[in-house]
Tab-separated table of N, CA, C and O in Angstrom:
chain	number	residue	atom	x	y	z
A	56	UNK	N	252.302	90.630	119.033
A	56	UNK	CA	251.362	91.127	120.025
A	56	UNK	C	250.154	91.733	119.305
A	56	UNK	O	250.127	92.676	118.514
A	57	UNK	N	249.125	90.936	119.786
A	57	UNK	CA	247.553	91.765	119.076
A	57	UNK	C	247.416	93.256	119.719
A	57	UNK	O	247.378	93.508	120.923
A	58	UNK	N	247.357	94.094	118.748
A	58	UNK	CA	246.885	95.646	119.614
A	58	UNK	C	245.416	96.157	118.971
A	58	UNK	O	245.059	96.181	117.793
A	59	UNK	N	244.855	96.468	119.927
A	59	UNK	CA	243.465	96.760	119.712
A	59	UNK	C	243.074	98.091	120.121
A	59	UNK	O	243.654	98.493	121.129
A	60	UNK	N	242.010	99.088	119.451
A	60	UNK	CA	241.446	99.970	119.861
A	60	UNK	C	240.517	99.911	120.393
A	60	UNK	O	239.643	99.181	119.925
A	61	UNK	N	240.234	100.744	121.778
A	61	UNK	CA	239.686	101.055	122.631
A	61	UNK	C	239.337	102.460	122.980
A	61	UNK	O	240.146	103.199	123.542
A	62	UNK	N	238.168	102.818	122.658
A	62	UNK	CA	237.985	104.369	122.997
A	62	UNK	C	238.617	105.347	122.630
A	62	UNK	O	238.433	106.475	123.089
A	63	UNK	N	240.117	104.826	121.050
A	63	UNK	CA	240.511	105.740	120.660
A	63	UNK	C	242.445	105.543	120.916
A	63	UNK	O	243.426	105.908	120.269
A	64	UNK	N	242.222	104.716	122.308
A	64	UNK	CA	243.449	103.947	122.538
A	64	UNK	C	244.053	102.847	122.263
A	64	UNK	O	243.410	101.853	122.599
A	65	UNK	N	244.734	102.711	121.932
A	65	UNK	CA	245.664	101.033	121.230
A	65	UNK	C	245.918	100.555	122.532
A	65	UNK	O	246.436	101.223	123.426
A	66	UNK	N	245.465	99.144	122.640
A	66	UNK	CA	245.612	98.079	123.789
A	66	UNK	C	246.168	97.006	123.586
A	66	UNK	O	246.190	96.525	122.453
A	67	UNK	N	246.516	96.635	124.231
A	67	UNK	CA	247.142	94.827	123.686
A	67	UNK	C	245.555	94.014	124.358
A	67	UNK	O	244.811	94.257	125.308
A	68	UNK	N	245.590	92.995	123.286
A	68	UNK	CA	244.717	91.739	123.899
A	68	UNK	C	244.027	91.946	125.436
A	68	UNK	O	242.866	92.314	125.612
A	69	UNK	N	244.811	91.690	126.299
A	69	UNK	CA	245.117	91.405	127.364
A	69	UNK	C	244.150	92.727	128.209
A	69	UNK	O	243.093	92.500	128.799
A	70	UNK	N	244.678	93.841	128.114
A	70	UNK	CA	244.188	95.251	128.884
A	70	UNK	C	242.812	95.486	127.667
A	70	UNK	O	242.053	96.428	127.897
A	71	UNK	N	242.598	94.779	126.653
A	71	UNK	CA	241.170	95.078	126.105
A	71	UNK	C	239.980	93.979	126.671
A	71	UNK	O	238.756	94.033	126.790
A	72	UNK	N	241.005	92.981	126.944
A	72	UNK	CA	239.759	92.008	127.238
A	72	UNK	C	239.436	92.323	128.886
A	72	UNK	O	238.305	92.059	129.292
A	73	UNK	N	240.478	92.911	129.861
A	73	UNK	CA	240.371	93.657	130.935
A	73	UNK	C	239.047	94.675	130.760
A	73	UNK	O	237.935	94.505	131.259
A	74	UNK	N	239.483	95.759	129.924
A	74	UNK	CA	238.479	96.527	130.183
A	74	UNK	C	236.875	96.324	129.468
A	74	UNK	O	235.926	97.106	129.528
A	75	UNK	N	236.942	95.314	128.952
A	75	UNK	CA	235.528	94.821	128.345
A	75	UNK	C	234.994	94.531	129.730
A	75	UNK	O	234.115	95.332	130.048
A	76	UNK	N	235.369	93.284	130.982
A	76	UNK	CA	235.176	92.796	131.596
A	76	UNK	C	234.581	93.904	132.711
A	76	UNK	O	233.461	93.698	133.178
A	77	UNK	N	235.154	94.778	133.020
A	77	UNK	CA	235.115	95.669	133.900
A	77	UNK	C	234.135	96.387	133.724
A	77	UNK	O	233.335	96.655	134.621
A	78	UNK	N	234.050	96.835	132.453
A	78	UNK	CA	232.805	97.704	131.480
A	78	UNK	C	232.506	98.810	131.994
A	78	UNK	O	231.326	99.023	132.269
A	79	UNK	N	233.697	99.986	132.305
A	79	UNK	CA	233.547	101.316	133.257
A	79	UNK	C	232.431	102.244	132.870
A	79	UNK	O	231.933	103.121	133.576
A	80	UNK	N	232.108	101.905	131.602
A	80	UNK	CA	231.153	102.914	130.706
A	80	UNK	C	229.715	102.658	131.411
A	80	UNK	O	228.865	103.484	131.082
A	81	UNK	N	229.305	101.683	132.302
A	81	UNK	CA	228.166	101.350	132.544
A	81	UNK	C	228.164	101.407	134.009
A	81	UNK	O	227.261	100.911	134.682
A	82	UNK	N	228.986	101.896	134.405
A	82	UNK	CA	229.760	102.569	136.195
A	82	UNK	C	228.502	102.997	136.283
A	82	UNK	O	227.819	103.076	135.262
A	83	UNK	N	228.027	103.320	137.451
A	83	UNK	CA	226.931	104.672	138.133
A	83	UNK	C	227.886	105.539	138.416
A	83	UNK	O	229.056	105.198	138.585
A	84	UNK	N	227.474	106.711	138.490
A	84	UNK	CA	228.077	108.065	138.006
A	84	UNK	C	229.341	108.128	139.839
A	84	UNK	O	230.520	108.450	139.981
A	85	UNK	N	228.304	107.660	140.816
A	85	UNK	CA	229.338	107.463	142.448
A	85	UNK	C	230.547	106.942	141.901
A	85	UNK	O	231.607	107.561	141.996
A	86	UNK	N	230.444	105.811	141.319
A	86	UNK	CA	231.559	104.819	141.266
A	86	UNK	C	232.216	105.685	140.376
A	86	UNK	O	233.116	106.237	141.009
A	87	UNK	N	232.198	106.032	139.316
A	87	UNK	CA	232.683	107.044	138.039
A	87	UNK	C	233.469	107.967	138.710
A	87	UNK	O	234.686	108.076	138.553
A	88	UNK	N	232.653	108.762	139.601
A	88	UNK	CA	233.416	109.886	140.360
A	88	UNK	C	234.920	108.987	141.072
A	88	UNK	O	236.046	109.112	140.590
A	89	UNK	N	234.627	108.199	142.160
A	89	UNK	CA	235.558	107.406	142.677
A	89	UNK	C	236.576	107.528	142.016
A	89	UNK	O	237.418	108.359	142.356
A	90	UNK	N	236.756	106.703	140.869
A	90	UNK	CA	237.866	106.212	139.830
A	90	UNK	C	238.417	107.856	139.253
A	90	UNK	O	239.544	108.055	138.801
A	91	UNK	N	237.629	108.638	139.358
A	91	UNK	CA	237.996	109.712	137.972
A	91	UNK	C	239.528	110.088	138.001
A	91	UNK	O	240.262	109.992	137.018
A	92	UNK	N	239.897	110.499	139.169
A	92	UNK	CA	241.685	110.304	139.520
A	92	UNK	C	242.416	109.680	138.552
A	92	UNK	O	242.943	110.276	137.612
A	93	UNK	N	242.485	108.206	138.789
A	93	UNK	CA	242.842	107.048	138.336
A	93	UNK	C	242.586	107.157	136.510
A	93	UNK	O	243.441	106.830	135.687
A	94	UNK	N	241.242	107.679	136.187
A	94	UNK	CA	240.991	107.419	135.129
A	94	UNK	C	241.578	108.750	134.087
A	94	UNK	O	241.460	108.889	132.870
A	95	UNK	N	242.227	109.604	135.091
A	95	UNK	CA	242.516	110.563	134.371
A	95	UNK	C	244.349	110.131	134.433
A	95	UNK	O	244.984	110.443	133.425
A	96	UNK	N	244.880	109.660	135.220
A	96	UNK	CA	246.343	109.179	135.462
A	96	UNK	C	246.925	108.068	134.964
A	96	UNK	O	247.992	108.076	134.349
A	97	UNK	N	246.064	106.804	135.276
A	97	UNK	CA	246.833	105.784	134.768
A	97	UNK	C	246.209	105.539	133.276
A	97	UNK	O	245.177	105.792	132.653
A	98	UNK	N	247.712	104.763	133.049
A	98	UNK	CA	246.992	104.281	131.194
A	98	UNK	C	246.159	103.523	131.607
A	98	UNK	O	245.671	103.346	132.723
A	99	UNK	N	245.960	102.917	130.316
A	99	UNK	CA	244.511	102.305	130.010
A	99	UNK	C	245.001	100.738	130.629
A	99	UNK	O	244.100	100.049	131.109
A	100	UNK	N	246.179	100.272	130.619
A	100	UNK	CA	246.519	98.497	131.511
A	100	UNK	C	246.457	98.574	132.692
A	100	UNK	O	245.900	97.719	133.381
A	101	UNK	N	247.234	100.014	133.322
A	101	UNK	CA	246.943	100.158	134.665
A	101	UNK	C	245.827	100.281	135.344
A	101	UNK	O	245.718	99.787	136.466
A	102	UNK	N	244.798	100.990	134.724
A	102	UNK	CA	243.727	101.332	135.111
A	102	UNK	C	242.404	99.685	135.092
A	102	UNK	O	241.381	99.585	135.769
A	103	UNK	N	242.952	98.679	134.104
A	103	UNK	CA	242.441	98.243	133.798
A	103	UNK	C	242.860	96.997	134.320
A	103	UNK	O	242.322	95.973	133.899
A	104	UNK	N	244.086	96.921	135.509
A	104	UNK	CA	244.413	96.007	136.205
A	104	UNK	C	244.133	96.038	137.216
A	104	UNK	O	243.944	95.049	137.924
A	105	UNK	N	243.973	97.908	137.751
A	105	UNK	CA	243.407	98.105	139.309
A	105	UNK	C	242.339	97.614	139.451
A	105	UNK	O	242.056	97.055	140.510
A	106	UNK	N	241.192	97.720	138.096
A	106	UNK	CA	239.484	97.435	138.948
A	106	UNK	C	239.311	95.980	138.287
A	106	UNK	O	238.342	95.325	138.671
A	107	UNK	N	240.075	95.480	137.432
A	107	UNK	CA	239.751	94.156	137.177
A	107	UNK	C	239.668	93.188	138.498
A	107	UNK	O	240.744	92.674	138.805
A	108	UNK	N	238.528	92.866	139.330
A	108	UNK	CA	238.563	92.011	140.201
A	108	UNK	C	238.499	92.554	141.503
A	108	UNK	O	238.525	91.810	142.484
């Protein structure tokens, strides 16, 4: 399994190429707020499976 860093977090492949796609870092601050819950709770696959799509 490829594991990759992300923001400090180890990802597999899969939840990195997720959160590239998604690209939360470039959110407007509304949408940012929205997620912040989520972004403070789920890991980084979960989080990165909810907004993928």
């Amino acid at each position: 399994m490829y594991i990759e860093k992300i923001g400090g977090v180890d990802v597999d492949e899969r939840t990195a190429e997720r959160l590239q796609r998604i690209a939360w870092w470039d959110w407007p601050r509304e949408r940012l707020d929205a997620a912040l819950a989520d972004f403070r709770t789920l890991d980084a696959a979960a989080f990165a499976e909810k907004y993928d799509g």
